[in-house]
CSV table of C-alpha atoms in Angstrom, one decimal:
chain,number,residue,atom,x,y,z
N,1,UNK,CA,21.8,-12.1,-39.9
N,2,UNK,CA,25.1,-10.5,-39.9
N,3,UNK,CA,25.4,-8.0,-42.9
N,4,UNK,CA,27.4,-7.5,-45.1
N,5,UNK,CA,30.0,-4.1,-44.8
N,6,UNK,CA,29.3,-2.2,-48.1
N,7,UNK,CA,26.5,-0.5,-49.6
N,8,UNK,CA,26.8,-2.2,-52.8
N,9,UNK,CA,27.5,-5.2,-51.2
N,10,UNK,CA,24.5,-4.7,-48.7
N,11,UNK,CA,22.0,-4.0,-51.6
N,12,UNK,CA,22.9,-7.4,-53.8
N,13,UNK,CA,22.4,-9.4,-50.1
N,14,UNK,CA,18.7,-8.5,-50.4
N,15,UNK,CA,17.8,-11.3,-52.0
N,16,UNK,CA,19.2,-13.8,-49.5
N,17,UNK,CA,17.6,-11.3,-46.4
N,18,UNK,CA,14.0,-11.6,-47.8
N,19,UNK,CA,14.6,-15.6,-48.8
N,20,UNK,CA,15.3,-16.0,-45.2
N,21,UNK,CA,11.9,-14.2,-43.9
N,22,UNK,CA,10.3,-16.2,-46.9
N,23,UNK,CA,12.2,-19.7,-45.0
N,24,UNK,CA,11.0,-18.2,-41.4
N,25,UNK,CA,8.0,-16.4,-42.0
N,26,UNK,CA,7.3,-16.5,-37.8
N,27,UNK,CA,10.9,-15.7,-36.7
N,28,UNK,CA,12.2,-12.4,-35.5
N,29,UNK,CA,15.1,-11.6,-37.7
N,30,UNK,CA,17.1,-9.0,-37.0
N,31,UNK,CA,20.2,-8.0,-39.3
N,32,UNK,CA,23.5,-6.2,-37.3
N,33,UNK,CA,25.0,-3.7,-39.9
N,34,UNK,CA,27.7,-1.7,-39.9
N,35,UNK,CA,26.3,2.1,-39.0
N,36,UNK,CA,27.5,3.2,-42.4
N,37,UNK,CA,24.9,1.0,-44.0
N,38,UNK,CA,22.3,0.3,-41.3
N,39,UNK,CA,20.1,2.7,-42.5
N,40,UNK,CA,19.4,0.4,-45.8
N,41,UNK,CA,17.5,-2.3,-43.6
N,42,UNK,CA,15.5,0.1,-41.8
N,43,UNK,CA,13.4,0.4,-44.5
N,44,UNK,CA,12.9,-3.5,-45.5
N,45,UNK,CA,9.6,-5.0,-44.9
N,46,UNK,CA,11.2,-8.6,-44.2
N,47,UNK,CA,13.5,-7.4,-41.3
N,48,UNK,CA,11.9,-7.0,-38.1
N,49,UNK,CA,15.0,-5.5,-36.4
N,50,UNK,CA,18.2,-3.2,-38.3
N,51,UNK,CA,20.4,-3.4,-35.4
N,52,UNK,CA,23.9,-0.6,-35.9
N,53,UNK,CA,27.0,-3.2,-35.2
N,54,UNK,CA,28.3,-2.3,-31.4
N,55,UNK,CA,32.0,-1.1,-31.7
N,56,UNK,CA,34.3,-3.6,-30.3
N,57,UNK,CA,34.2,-7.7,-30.6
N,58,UNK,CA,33.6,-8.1,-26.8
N,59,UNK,CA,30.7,-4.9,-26.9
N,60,UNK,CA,28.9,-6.8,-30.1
N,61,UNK,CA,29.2,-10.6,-28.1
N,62,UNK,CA,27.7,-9.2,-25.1
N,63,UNK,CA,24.4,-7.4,-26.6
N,64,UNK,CA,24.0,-10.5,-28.9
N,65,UNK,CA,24.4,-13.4,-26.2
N,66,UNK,CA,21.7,-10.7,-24.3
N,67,UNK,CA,19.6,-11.5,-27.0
N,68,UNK,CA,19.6,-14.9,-26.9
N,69,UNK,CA,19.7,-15.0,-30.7
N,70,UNK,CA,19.3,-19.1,-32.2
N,71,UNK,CA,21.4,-18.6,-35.3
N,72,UNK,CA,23.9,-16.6,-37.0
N,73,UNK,CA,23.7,-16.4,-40.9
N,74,UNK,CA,27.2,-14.8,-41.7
N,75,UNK,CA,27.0,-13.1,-44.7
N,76,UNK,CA,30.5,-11.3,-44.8
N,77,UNK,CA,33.3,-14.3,-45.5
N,78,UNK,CA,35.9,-12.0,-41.9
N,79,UNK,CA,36.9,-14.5,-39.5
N,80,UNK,CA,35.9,-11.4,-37.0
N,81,UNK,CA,32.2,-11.7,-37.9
N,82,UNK,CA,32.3,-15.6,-37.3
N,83,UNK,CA,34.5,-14.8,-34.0
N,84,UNK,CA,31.5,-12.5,-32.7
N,85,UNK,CA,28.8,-14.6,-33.6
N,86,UNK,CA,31.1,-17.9,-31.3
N,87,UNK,CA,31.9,-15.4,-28.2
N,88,UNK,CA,28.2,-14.4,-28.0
N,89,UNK,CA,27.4,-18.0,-28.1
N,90,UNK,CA,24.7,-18.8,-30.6
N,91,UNK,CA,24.1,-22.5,-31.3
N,92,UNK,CA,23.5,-22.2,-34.5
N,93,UNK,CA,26.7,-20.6,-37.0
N,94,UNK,CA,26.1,-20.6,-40.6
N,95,UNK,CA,28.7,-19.4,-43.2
N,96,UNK,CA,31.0,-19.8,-45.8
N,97,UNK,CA,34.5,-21.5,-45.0
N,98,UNK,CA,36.3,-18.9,-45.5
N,99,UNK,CA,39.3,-16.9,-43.6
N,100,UNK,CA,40.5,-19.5,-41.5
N,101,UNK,CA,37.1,-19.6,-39.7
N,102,UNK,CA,35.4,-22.8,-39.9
N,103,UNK,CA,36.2,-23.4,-36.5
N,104,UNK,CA,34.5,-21.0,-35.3
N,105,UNK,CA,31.0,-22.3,-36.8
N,106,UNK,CA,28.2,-24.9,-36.4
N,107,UNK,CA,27.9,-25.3,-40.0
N,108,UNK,CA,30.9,-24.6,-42.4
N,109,UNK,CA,29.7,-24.0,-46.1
N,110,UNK,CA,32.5,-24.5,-48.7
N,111,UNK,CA,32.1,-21.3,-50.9
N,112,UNK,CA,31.0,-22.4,-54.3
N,113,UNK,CA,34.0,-22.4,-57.1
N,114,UNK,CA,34.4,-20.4,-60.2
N,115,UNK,CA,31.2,-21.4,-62.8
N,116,UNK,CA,29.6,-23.3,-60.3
N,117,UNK,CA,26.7,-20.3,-59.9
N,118,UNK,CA,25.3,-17.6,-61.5
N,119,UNK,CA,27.8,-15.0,-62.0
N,120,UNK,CA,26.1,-11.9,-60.1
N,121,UNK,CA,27.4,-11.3,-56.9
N,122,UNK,CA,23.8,-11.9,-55.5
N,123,UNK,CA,23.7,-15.6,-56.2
N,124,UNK,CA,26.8,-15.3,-53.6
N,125,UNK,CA,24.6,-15.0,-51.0
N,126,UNK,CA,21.3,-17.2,-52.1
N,127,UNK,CA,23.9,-19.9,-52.6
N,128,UNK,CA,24.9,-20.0,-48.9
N,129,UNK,CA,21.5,-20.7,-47.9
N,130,UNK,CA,21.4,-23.2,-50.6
N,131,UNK,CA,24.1,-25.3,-49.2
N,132,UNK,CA,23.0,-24.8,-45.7
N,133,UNK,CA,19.5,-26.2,-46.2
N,134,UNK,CA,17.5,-23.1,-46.1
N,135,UNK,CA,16.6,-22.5,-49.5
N,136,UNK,CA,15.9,-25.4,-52.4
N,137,UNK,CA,16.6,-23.3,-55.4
N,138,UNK,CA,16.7,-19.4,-55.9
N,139,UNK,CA,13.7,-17.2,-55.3
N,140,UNK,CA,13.4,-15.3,-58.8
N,141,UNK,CA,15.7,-12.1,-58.4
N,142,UNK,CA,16.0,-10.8,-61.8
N,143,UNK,CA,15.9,-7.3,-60.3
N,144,UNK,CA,16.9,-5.9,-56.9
N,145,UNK,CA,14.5,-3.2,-55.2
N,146,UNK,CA,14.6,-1.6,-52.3
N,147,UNK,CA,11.4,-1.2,-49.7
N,148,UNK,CA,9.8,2.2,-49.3
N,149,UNK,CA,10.7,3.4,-52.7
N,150,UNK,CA,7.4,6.1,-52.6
N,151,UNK,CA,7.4,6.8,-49.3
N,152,UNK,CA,11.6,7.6,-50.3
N,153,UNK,CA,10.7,10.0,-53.3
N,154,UNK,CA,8.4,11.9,-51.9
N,155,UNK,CA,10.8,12.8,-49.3
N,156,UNK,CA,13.6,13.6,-51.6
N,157,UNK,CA,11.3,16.0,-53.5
N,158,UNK,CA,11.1,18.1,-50.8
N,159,UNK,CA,14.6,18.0,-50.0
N,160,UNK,CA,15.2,18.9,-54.0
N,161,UNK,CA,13.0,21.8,-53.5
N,162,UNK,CA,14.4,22.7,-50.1
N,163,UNK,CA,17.6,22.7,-52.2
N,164,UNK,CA,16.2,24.9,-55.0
N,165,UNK,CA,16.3,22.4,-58.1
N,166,UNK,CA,12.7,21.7,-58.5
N,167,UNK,CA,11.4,24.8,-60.0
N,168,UNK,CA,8.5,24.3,-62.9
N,169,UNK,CA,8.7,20.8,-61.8
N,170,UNK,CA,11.7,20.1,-63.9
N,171,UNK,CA,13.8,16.9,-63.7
N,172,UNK,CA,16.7,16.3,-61.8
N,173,UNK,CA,19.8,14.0,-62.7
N,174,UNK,CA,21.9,12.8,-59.9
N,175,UNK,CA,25.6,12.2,-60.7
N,176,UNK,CA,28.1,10.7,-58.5
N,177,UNK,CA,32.0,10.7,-59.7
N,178,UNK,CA,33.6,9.1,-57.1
N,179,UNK,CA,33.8,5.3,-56.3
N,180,UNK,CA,35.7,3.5,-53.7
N,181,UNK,CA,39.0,1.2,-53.7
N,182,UNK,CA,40.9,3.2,-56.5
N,183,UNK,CA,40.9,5.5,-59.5
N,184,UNK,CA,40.6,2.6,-61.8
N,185,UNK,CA,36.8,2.3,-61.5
N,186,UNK,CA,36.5,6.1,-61.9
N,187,UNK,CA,35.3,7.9,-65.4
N,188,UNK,CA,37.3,11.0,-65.7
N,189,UNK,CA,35.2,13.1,-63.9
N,190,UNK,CA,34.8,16.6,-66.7
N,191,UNK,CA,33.3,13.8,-68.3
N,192,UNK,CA,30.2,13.4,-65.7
N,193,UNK,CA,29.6,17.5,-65.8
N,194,UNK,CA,29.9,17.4,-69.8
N,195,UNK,CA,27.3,14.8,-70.2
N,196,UNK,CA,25.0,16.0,-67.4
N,197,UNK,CA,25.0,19.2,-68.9
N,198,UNK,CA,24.1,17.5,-72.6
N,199,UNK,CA,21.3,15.4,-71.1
N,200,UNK,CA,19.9,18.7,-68.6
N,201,UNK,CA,20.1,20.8,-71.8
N,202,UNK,CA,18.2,18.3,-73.8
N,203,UNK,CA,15.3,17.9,-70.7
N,204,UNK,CA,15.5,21.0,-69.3
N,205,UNK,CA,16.7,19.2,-66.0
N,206,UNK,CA,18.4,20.4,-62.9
N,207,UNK,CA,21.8,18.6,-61.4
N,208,UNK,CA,22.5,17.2,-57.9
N,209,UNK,CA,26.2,16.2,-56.9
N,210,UNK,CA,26.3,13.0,-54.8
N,211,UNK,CA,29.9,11.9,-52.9
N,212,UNK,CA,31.7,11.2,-49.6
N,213,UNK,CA,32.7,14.2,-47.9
N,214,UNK,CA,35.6,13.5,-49.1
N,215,UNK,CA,34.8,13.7,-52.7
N,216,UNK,CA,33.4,17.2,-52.0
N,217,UNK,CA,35.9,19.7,-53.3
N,218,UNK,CA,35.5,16.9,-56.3
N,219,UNK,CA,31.8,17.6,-57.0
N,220,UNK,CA,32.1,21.4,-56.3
N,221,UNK,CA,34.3,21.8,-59.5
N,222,UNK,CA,32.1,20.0,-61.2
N,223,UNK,CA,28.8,21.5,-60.1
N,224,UNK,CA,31.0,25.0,-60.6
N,225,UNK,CA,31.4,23.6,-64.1
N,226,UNK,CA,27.7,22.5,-64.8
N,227,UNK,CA,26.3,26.1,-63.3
N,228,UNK,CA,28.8,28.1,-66.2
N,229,UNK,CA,26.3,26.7,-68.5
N,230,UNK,CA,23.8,27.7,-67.3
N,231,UNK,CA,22.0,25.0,-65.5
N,232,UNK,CA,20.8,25.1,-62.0
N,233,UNK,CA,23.3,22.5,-59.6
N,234,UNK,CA,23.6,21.6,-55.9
N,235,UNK,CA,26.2,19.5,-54.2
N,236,UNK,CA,25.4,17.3,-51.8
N,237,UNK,CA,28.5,15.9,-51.4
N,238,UNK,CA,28.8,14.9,-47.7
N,239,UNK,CA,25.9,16.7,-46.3
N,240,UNK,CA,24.0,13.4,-46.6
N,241,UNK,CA,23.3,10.3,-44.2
N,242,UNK,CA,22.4,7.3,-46.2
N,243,UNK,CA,19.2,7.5,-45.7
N,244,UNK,CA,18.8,11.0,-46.8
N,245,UNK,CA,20.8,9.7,-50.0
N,246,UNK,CA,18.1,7.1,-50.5
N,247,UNK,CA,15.5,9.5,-50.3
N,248,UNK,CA,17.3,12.2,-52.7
N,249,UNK,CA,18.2,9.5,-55.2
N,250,UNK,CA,14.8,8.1,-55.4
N,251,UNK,CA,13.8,12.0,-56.4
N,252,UNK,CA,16.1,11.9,-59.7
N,253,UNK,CA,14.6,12.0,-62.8
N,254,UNK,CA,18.4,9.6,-63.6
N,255,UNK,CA,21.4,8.8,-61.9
N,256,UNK,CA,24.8,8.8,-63.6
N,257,UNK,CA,27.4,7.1,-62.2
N,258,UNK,CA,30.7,4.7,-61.9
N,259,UNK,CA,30.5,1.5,-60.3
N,260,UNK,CA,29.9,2.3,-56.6
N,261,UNK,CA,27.3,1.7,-53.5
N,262,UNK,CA,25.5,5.0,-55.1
N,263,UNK,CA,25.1,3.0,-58.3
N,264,UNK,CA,23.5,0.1,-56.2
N,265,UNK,CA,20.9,2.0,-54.4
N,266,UNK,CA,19.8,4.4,-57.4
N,267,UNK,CA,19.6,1.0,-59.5
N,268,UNK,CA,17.9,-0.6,-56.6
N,269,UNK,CA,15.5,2.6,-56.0
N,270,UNK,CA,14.4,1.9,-60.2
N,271,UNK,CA,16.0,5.0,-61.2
N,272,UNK,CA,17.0,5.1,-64.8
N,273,UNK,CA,20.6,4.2,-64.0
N,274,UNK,CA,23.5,4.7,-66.7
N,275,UNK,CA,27.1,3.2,-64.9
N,276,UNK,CA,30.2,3.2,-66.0
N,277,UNK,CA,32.4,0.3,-65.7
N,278,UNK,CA,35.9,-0.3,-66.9
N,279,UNK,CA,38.1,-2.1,-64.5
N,280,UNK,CA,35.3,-3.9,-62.9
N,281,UNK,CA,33.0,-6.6,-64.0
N,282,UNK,CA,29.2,-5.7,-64.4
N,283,UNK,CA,27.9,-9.4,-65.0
N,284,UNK,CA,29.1,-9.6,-61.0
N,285,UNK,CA,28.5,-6.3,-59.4
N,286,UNK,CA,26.3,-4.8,-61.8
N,287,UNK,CA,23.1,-3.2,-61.7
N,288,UNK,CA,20.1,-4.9,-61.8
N,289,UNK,CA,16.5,-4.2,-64.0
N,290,UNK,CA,15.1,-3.1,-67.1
N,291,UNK,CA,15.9,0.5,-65.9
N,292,UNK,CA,19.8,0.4,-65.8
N,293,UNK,CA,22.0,0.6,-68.2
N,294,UNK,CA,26.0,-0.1,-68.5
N,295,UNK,CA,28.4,1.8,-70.8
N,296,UNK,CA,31.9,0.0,-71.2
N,297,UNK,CA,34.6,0.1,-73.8
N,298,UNK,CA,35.4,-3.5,-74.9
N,299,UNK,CA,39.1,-3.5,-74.2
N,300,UNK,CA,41.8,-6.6,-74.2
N,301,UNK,CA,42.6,-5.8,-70.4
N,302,UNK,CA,39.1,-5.1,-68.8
N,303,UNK,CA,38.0,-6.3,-66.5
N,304,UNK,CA,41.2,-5.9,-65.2
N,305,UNK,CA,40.5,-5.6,-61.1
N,306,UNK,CA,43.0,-3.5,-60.6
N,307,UNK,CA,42.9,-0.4,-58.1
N,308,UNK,CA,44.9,1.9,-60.5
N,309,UNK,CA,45.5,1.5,-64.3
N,310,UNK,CA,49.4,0.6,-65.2
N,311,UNK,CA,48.8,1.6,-68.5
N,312,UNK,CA,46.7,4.4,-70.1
N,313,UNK,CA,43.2,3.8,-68.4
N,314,UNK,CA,41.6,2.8,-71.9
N,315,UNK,CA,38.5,1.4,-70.6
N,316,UNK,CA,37.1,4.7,-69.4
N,317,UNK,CA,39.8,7.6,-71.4
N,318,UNK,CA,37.7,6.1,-74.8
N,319,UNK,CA,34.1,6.6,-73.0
N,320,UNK,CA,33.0,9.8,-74.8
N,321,UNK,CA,30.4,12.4,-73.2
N,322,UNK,CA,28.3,12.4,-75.9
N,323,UNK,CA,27.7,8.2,-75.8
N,324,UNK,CA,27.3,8.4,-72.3
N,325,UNK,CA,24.3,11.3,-72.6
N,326,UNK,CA,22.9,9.4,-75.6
N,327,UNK,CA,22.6,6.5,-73.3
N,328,UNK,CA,20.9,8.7,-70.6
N,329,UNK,CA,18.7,9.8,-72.8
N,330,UNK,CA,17.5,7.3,-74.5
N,331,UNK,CA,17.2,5.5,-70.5
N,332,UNK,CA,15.0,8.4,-69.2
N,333,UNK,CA,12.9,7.5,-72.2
N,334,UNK,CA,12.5,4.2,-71.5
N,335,UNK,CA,14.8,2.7,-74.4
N,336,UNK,CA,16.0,-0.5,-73.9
C-alpha cells in the first residue's frame, strides 16, 4: 500500500491498512511511507513490512518492480504515486480517479461525492476499498488507535524522567502550538502556556513543549513563560523523531493542541486530547474517542478553510484560557 504523506493523514488511513490485512489475512503487505511518517507503521501489528519511500520516481519503481509486488492500493489521490506504482509495473493499480491519473491504473475508483459517505476523513479511505471490491461495508472504526501504545509509554516515561519532569510521579501535559498550512488553524499561542499553567497548577503537573524545529524558538517563549510560574517545563521542540514523539506523547498525563498530525497521534495514542479548531472542520479531520475533546467558537465564517484569516481570526481570538483548562480538566478526569 502506498501511504498517505501526512501524519494526520497517515493516522485516519489506519482503518483502511488493518481492513486490508483483515481482506488478506495470508498476504505480505508492506506500506511505502514517506520517511517523515514511516516510523507510524513500524509499530502496526497488521503491516508486515513499513518500507521509507526511495527518493526519486525511477529509485522507488526500481526497488518495487524488485519486489515483485501484485497490487498497488494508492491511498494518496498525486498522479506521482499512481506514476510509480505503473513504472514499477504492478498488475494490479487500485485508486481513486483523481489528478489526471486514471490512466495510469488497473482499476480507476471515482472518488465518492459530497454526502455520499461518512464525513470523517477516514471513511475516505474505507470507501476506496469499498468501491474496489475489497471491503463489503465498514469495519467498526468509532475510534482510531495506534499499535504498541504500552510498550510506547513506558518508553516515554523514561525519556520524561531523563528530561527531569517526572519527579514524585507527577503528571505531565504535552502542548503543541504549532500546526501546518497556515496561522489560521493556530490558537494564539500565550494562550496554550496560560492554560497549561491553570491545568499544571490545578494537578500539580509538569509541561513538555512538542513542535517542528522550526517551531522551536516558538515553544521556548512559551516554556520560558510556563517556568515564570513556577512550574517545571521542557521543550522538545525538534529534538524528536516521530517515533520518539509517539513514545513521549503516549507519557502525557494530556495533550493540548490545535488541529495538527500531533493532535492525531496523542488522540490516536488515547491521551485525554483537548484540540482546538477554528478554521478547520473537526467532523472531517477530527479526533477520534471517548478521550478527546474539541473546543471551537461557533462563528458565521468557520470552518472557513482558509490558510490565514482575512478578517479578525474570531474562531480562535474568542477561545479563552480559562474554557480551554476547564475542558482539560474535566478530560483528565474522565468527563464526558
Amino acid at each position: 500500500m502506498r501511504a498517505t504523506n501526512w501524519v494526520g493523514d497517515a493516522v485516519m488511513s489506519l482503518p483502511a491498512i488493518r481492513a486490508v490485512r483483515e481482506a488478506f489475512p495470508g498476504a505480505h503487505l508492506t506500506v511505502l511511507a514517506r520517511a517523515a511518517v514511516v516510523d507510524l507503521y513500524r509499530r502496526e501489528a497488521s503491516v508486515d513490512v513499513a518500507m521509507p519511500h526511495p527518493v526519486g520516481r525511477r529509485r522507488a519503481a526500481a526497488e518495487l518492480r524488485r519486489q515483485s509486488f501484485d497490487c498497488a492500493i494508492l491511498l494518496p489521490n498525486s498522479f506521482d504515486a499512481a506514476l510509480v506504482a505503473w513504472m514499477a509495473r504492478i498488475p494490479r493499480r487500485i485508486g481513486y480517479r483523481r489528478d489526471g491519473r486514471g490512466a495510469l491504473l488497473t482499476e480507476a475508483i471515482p472518488p465518492p461525492e459530497t454526502g455520499e459517505i461518512p464525513r470523517h476523513e477516514r471513511f475516505y479511505y474505507l470507501e476506496l476499498l469499498r468501491r474496489a471490491g475489497i471491503l463489503h461495508e465498514y469495519p467498526a472504526c468509532a475510534e482510531i488507535r495506534l499499535d504498541g501504545r504500552a510498550a510506547a509509554r513506558a518508553a516515554g516515561l523514561d525519556a520524561l524522567r531523563a528530561a527531569g519532569l517526572l519527579e514524585r510521579d507527577a503528571p505531565v501535559i504535552g502542548v503543541s502550538p504549532g500546526a501546518a498550512f497556515g496561522d489560521a488553524k493556530r490558537w494564539l499561542p500565550e494562550r496554550f502556556a496560560e492554560a497549561a499553567v491553570l491545568v499544571a497548577r490545578a494537578r500539580g503537573a509538569s509541561v513538555a513543549m512538542f513542535g517542528t524545529a522550526a517551531e522551536h524558538a516558538l515553544c521556548d517563549s512559551l516554556a520560558a513563560a510556563v517556568r515564570a510560574d513556577g512550574i517545571a517545563v521542557y521543550n522538545f521542540a525538534g529534538e524528536t523523531t516521530l517515533r520518539q514523539f509517539i513514545d513521549l506523547a503516549a507519557a502525557c498525563r494530556l495533550f493540548l493542541t490545535n488541529d495538527s498530525g500531533a493532535m492525531h497521534i496523542a488522540s490516536a495514542l488515547g491521551v485525554p486530547t483537548v484540540a482546538l479548531f477554528g478554521a478547520t472542520d473537526d467532523t472531517t479531520t477530527g479526533p477520534t474517542g471517548a478521550a478527546a475533546r474539541v473546543v471551537r467558537e461557533q462563528v458565521e465564517c468557520a470552518p472557513c478553510l482558509l490558510r490565514a484569516c482575512p478578517i479578525d481570526h474570531r474562531c480562535m481570538t474568542r477561545v479563552t484560557s480559562q474554557r480551554v483548562a476547564a475542558v482539560a480538566l474535566s478530560a483528565m478526569d474522565g468527563g464526558l
